[in-house]
PDB file of C-alpha atoms in Angstrom:
ATOM      1  CA  MET A1387       0.000   0.000   0.000  1.00  0.00           C
ATOM      2  CA  ASN A1388       1.354   3.435  -0.920  1.00  0.00           C
ATOM      3  CA  THR A1389       0.977   5.832   1.999  1.00  0.00           C
ATOM      4  CA  GLY A1390       2.084   8.861   0.043  1.00  0.00           C
ATOM      5  CA  ARG A1391       5.426   9.215   1.823  1.00  0.00           C
ATOM      6  CA  PHE A1392       7.338   8.415  -1.366  1.00  0.00           C
ATOM      7  CA  ALA A1393       5.386  11.016  -3.349  1.00  0.00           C
ATOM      8  CA  LEU A1394       5.910  13.584  -0.600  1.00  0.00           C
ATOM      9  CA  ARG A1395       9.684  12.957  -0.547  1.00  0.00           C
ATOM     10  CA  CYS A1396       9.957  13.129  -4.339  1.00  0.00           C
ATOM     11  CA  GLY A1397       7.898  16.317  -4.403  1.00  0.00           C
ATOM     12  CA  SER A1398      10.079  17.871  -1.692  1.00  0.00           C
ATOM     13  CA  VAL A1399      13.267  16.984  -3.584  1.00  0.00           C
ATOM     14  CA  LEU A1400      11.818  18.417  -6.807  1.00  0.00           C
ATOM     15  CA  LEU A1401      10.782  21.667  -5.082  1.00  0.00           C
ATOM     16  CA  LEU A1402      14.210  22.029  -3.464  1.00  0.00           C
ATOM     17  CA  SER A1403      15.923  21.463  -6.811  1.00  0.00           C
ATOM     18  CA  LEU A1404      13.701  24.010  -8.536  1.00  0.00           C
ATOM     19  CA  SER A1405      14.226  26.606  -5.809  1.00  0.00           C
ATOM     20  CA  LEU A1406      18.006  26.201  -5.996  1.00  0.00           C
ATOM     21  CA  ALA A1407      17.919  26.627  -9.765  1.00  0.00           C
ATOM     22  CA  ALA A1408      15.691  29.706  -9.498  1.00  0.00           C
ATOM     23  CA  CYS A1409      17.967  31.288  -6.876  1.00  0.00           C
ATOM     24  CA  GLY A1410      21.175  30.680  -8.788  1.00  0.00           C
ATOM     25  CA  GLY A1411      22.121  27.592  -6.806  1.00  0.00           C
ATOM     26  CA  ASN A1412      23.223  25.891 -10.017  1.00  0.00           C
ATOM     27  CA  ALA A1413      24.892  28.969 -11.504  1.00  0.00           C
ATOM     28  CA  PRO A1414      28.599  28.458 -12.181  1.00  0.00           C
ATOM     29  CA  GLY A1415      31.160  30.419 -10.218  1.00  0.00           C
ATOM     30  CA  CYS A1416      33.263  33.071 -11.929  1.00  0.00           C
ATOM     31  CA  SER A1417      36.573  32.894 -13.726  1.00  0.00           C
ATOM     32  CA  GLN A1418      37.188  36.662 -13.400  1.00  0.00           C
ATOM     33  CA  CYS A1419      36.095  37.045  -9.786  1.00  0.00           C
ATOM     34  CA  PRO A1420      36.037  40.172  -7.649  1.00  0.00           C
ATOM     35  CA  PRO A1421      38.845  40.303  -5.035  1.00  0.00           C
ATOM     36  CA  LEU A1422      36.788  39.183  -2.030  1.00  0.00           C
ATOM     37  CA  GLU A1423      39.758  37.734  -0.148  1.00  0.00           C
ATOM     38  CA  GLY A1424      40.798  39.509   3.018  1.00  0.00           C
ATOM     39  CA  THR A1425      39.991  40.112   6.659  1.00  0.00           C
ATOM     40  CA  TYR A1426      36.836  42.080   7.361  1.00  0.00           C
ATOM     41  CA  GLY A1427      35.457  43.775  10.457  1.00  0.00           C
ATOM     42  CA  LEU A1428      31.885  42.509  10.810  1.00  0.00           C
ATOM     43  CA  ALA A1429      28.961  44.692  11.862  1.00  0.00           C
ATOM     44  CA  LEU A1430      25.487  43.169  12.172  1.00  0.00           C
ATOM     45  CA  GLY A1431      22.444  45.339  11.745  1.00  0.00           C
ATOM     46  CA  THR A1432      19.697  45.516  14.311  1.00  0.00           C
ATOM     47  CA  GLY A1433      16.813  43.116  14.389  1.00  0.00           C
ATOM     48  CA  THR A1434      14.528  41.265  16.724  1.00  0.00           C
ATOM     49  CA  THR A1435      15.155  37.760  17.966  1.00  0.00           C
ATOM     50  CA  PRO A1436      12.197  35.542  17.035  1.00  0.00           C
ATOM     51  CA  SER A1437       9.959  34.296  19.843  1.00  0.00           C
ATOM     52  CA  SER A1438      10.878  30.737  18.792  1.00  0.00           C
ATOM     53  CA  CYS A1439      14.326  31.465  20.294  1.00  0.00           C
ATOM     54  CA  GLN A1440      12.926  31.798  23.823  1.00  0.00           C
ATOM     55  CA  GLY A1441      14.963  29.387  25.957  1.00  0.00           C
ATOM     56  CA  VAL A1442      17.678  29.057  23.286  1.00  0.00           C
ATOM     57  CA  THR A1443      21.070  30.698  23.814  1.00  0.00           C
ATOM     58  CA  VAL A1444      21.611  33.007  20.844  1.00  0.00           C
ATOM     59  CA  THR A1445      25.159  34.297  20.425  1.00  0.00           C
ATOM     60  CA  LEU A1446      25.660  36.645  17.481  1.00  0.00           C
ATOM     61  CA  PRO A1447      29.047  36.654  15.715  1.00  0.00           C
ATOM     62  CA  ARG A1448      31.621  39.288  16.531  1.00  0.00           C
ATOM     63  CA  GLY A1449      34.163  38.675  13.791  1.00  0.00           C
ATOM     64  CA  PRO A1450      36.435  39.261  12.143  1.00  0.00           C
ATOM     65  CA  LEU A1451      35.304  37.521   8.970  1.00  0.00           C
ATOM     66  CA  GLU A1452      38.247  35.999   7.128  1.00  0.00           C
ATOM     67  CA  VAL A1453      37.831  35.098   3.437  1.00  0.00           C
ATOM     68  CA  GLN A1454      40.214  33.312   1.084  1.00  0.00           C
ATOM     69  CA  ARG A1455      39.526  32.857  -2.640  1.00  0.00           C
ATOM     70  CA  GLN A1456      40.830  30.333  -5.169  1.00  0.00           C
ATOM     71  CA  GLU A1457      39.181  31.338  -8.465  1.00  0.00           C
ATOM     72  CA  SER A1458      35.461  31.157  -7.590  1.00  0.00           C
ATOM     73  CA  ALA A1459      35.847  28.872  -4.547  1.00  0.00           C
ATOM     74  CA  LEU A1460      35.679  30.685  -1.214  1.00  0.00           C
ATOM     75  CA  THR A1461      36.806  29.474   2.187  1.00  0.00           C
ATOM     76  CA  GLY A1462      36.782  31.432   5.365  1.00  0.00           C
ATOM     77  CA  GLN A1463      36.293  31.599   9.072  1.00  0.00           C
ATOM     78  CA  LEU A1464      33.942  33.461  11.374  1.00  0.00           C
ATOM     79  CA  ASP A1465      34.192  33.084  15.159  1.00  0.00           C
ATOM     80  CA  GLY A1466      35.943  29.726  14.836  1.00  0.00           C
ATOM     81  CA  MET A1467      33.511  28.282  12.297  1.00  0.00           C
ATOM     82  CA  ALA A1468      34.942  27.156   8.947  1.00  0.00           C
ATOM     83  CA  LEU A1469      33.052  28.504   5.935  1.00  0.00           C
ATOM     84  CA  ASN A1470      32.890  27.404   2.286  1.00  0.00           C
ATOM     85  CA  GLY A1471      31.192  29.073  -0.634  1.00  0.00           C
ATOM     86  CA  THR A1472      31.235  30.537  -4.093  1.00  0.00           C
ATOM     87  CA  ALA A1473      31.990  33.914  -5.684  1.00  0.00           C
ATOM     88  CA  TYR A1474      30.187  35.097  -8.812  1.00  0.00           C
ATOM     89  CA  ALA A1475      31.268  37.565 -11.508  1.00  0.00           C
ATOM     90  CA  SER A1476      28.345  39.834 -10.533  1.00  0.00           C
ATOM     91  CA  GLY A1477      30.057  40.423  -7.174  1.00  0.00           C
ATOM     92  CA  ASP A1478      27.554  38.203  -5.360  1.00  0.00           C
ATOM     93  CA  PHE A1479      28.858  35.530  -2.997  1.00  0.00           C
ATOM     94  CA  SER A1480      27.643  32.887  -0.586  1.00  0.00           C
ATOM     95  CA  LEU A1481      29.350  31.265   2.395  1.00  0.00           C
ATOM     96  CA  VAL A1482      28.021  28.477   4.637  1.00  0.00           C
ATOM     97  CA  GLY A1483      29.393  26.654   7.642  1.00  0.00           C
ATOM     98  CA  ASN A1484      28.471  24.076  10.277  1.00  0.00           C
ATOM     99  CA  ARG A1485      29.689  23.958  13.868  1.00  0.00           C
ATOM    100  CA  THR A1486      31.997  21.068  14.635  1.00  0.00           C
ATOM    101  CA  LEU A1487      32.648  19.372  17.936  1.00  0.00           C
ATOM    102  CA  SER A1488      34.748  21.205  20.478  1.00  0.00           C
ATOM    103  CA  PRO A1489      38.494  20.481  20.558  1.00  0.00           C
ATOM    104  CA  ASP A1490      37.934  17.964  23.385  1.00  0.00           C
ATOM    105  CA  GLY A1491      35.743  15.938  20.980  1.00  0.00           C
ATOM    106  CA  GLY A1492      32.671  16.293  23.166  1.00  0.00           C
ATOM    107  CA  THR A1493      30.026  18.937  23.047  1.00  0.00           C
ATOM    108  CA  PRO A1494      29.733  21.375  20.154  1.00  0.00           C
ATOM    109  CA  ALA A1495      31.460  24.695  20.673  1.00  0.00           C
ATOM    110  CA  ALA A1496      29.280  27.652  21.673  1.00  0.00           C
ATOM    111  CA  GLY A1497      27.403  29.588  19.014  1.00  0.00           C
ATOM    112  CA  PRO A1498      25.127  28.684  16.140  1.00  0.00           C
ATOM    113  CA  GLU A1499      24.933  25.145  14.733  1.00  0.00           C
ATOM    114  CA  SER A1500      25.169  26.526  11.215  1.00  0.00           C
ATOM    115  CA  VAL A1501      25.459  29.879   9.467  1.00  0.00           C
ATOM    116  CA  SER A1502      25.131  31.304   6.016  1.00  0.00           C
ATOM    117  CA  LEU A1503      26.200  34.637   4.634  1.00  0.00           C
ATOM    118  CA  SER A1504      24.949  35.808   1.283  1.00  0.00           C
ATOM    119  CA  GLY A1505      25.682  39.169  -0.184  1.00  0.00           C
ATOM    120  CA  ARG A1506      27.644  41.296  -2.559  1.00  0.00           C
ATOM    121  CA  TYR A1507      31.197  42.618  -2.801  1.00  0.00           C
ATOM    122  CA  VAL A1508      31.314  46.435  -3.011  1.00  0.00           C
ATOM    123  CA  ALA A1509      34.573  47.806  -4.428  1.00  0.00           C
ATOM    124  CA  ALA A1510      36.364  50.734  -2.784  1.00  0.00           C
ATOM    125  CA  GLU A1511      35.061  54.109  -3.933  1.00  0.00           C
ATOM    126  CA  GLY A1512      37.204  57.228  -4.265  1.00  0.00           C
ATOM    127  CA  ASP A1513      40.537  57.992  -2.641  1.00  0.00           C
ATOM    128  CA  GLY A1514      40.925  56.141   0.624  1.00  0.00           C
ATOM    129  CA  GLY A1515      37.813  54.032   0.064  1.00  0.00           C
ATOM    130  CA  VAL A1516      37.738  50.548   1.515  1.00  0.00           C
ATOM    131  CA  PRO A1517      36.107  47.471  -0.055  1.00  0.00           C
ATOM    132  CA  ARG A1518      33.236  45.928   1.875  1.00  0.00           C
ATOM    133  CA  LEU A1519      30.783  43.064   1.846  1.00  0.00           C
ATOM    134  CA  GLU A1520      27.072  43.662   2.373  1.00  0.00           C
ATOM    135  CA  GLY A1521      24.330  41.117   2.751  1.00  0.00           C
ATOM    136  CA  GLU A1522      22.434  38.896   5.151  1.00  0.00           C
ATOM    137  CA  TRP A1523      23.720  36.657   7.922  1.00  0.00           C
ATOM    138  CA  LEU A1524      21.596  33.686   9.044  1.00  0.00           C
ATOM    139  CA  GLY A1525      22.365  31.633  12.138  1.00  0.00           C
ATOM    140  CA  ASN A1526      20.602  28.413  13.158  1.00  0.00           C
ATOM    141  CA  PHE A1527      20.644  27.769  16.894  1.00  0.00           C
ATOM    142  CA  ALA A1528      19.669  24.808  19.083  1.00  0.00           C
ATOM    143  CA  SER A1529      19.401  24.149  22.789  1.00  0.00           C
ATOM    144  CA  THR A1530      18.649  20.897  24.599  1.00  0.00           C
ATOM    145  CA  SER A1531      16.701  21.040  27.827  1.00  0.00           C
ATOM    146  CA  SER A1532      15.126  18.052  29.570  1.00  0.00           C
ATOM    147  CA  GLY A1533      15.770  15.900  26.502  1.00  0.00           C
ATOM    148  CA  THR A1534      13.893  18.293  24.212  1.00  0.00           C
ATOM    149  CA  VAL A1535      15.733  20.138  21.445  1.00  0.00           C
ATOM    150  CA  ARG A1536      14.542  23.660  20.678  1.00  0.00           C
ATOM    151  CA  ARG A1537      15.669  25.238  17.397  1.00  0.00           C
ATOM    152  CA  CYS A1538      15.431  28.716  15.976  1.00  0.00           C
ATOM    153  CA  ALA A1539      16.882  30.832  13.185  1.00  0.00           C
ATOM    154  CA  VAL A1540      18.083  34.428  13.465  1.00  0.00           C
ATOM    155  CA  THR A1541      18.785  36.721  10.515  1.00  0.00           C
ATOM    156  CA  ARG A1542      20.534  40.071  10.460  1.00  0.00           C
ATOM    157  CA  PRO A1543      21.774  42.357   7.706  1.00  0.00           C
ATOM    158  CA  PHE A1544      25.533  42.775   7.817  1.00  0.00           C
ATOM    159  CA  THR A1545      28.279  45.032   6.560  1.00  0.00           C
ATOM    160  CA  ALA A1546      31.874  43.826   6.659  1.00  0.00           C
ATOM    161  CA  THR A1547      34.622  46.360   5.943  1.00  0.00           C
ATOM    162  CA  ARG A1548      38.043  45.151   4.818  1.00  0.00           C
ATOM    163  CA  GLN A1549      40.665  45.800   7.502  1.00  0.00           C
TER     164      GLN A1549
END
């Protein structure tokens, strides 16, 4: 008997694939990429923490944001979390990372379970101008209490100025 679970899974996979294609998820990286590499001072914009985060420890990143580039492939680090992503000729970029276990091999280190940064490289303007990155930071947080895991997501606009 078909309970519909297979159809639901296939439909979910199809929708995810279509959304990635529509959002540029399948777009190739650049061969003539903007110079995103560098160390950036990170400033998050203001925002409200969702009510779903009540009881969850939310720690926002402080930076700096470090970015390395090899053609269109990006790697980086933000508050001890390794990041990987892609640069595009348009100046757009994306970086994602997942928290790993602490150095003692036990509990995950403090902070979000995963993050993503998506935005755009803005070249220096005028004499003495400094390049910057602008976009949106998303952090996914979790907290376990009495055997129950609570999860929430926090988004903030960000500006990161090259140091």
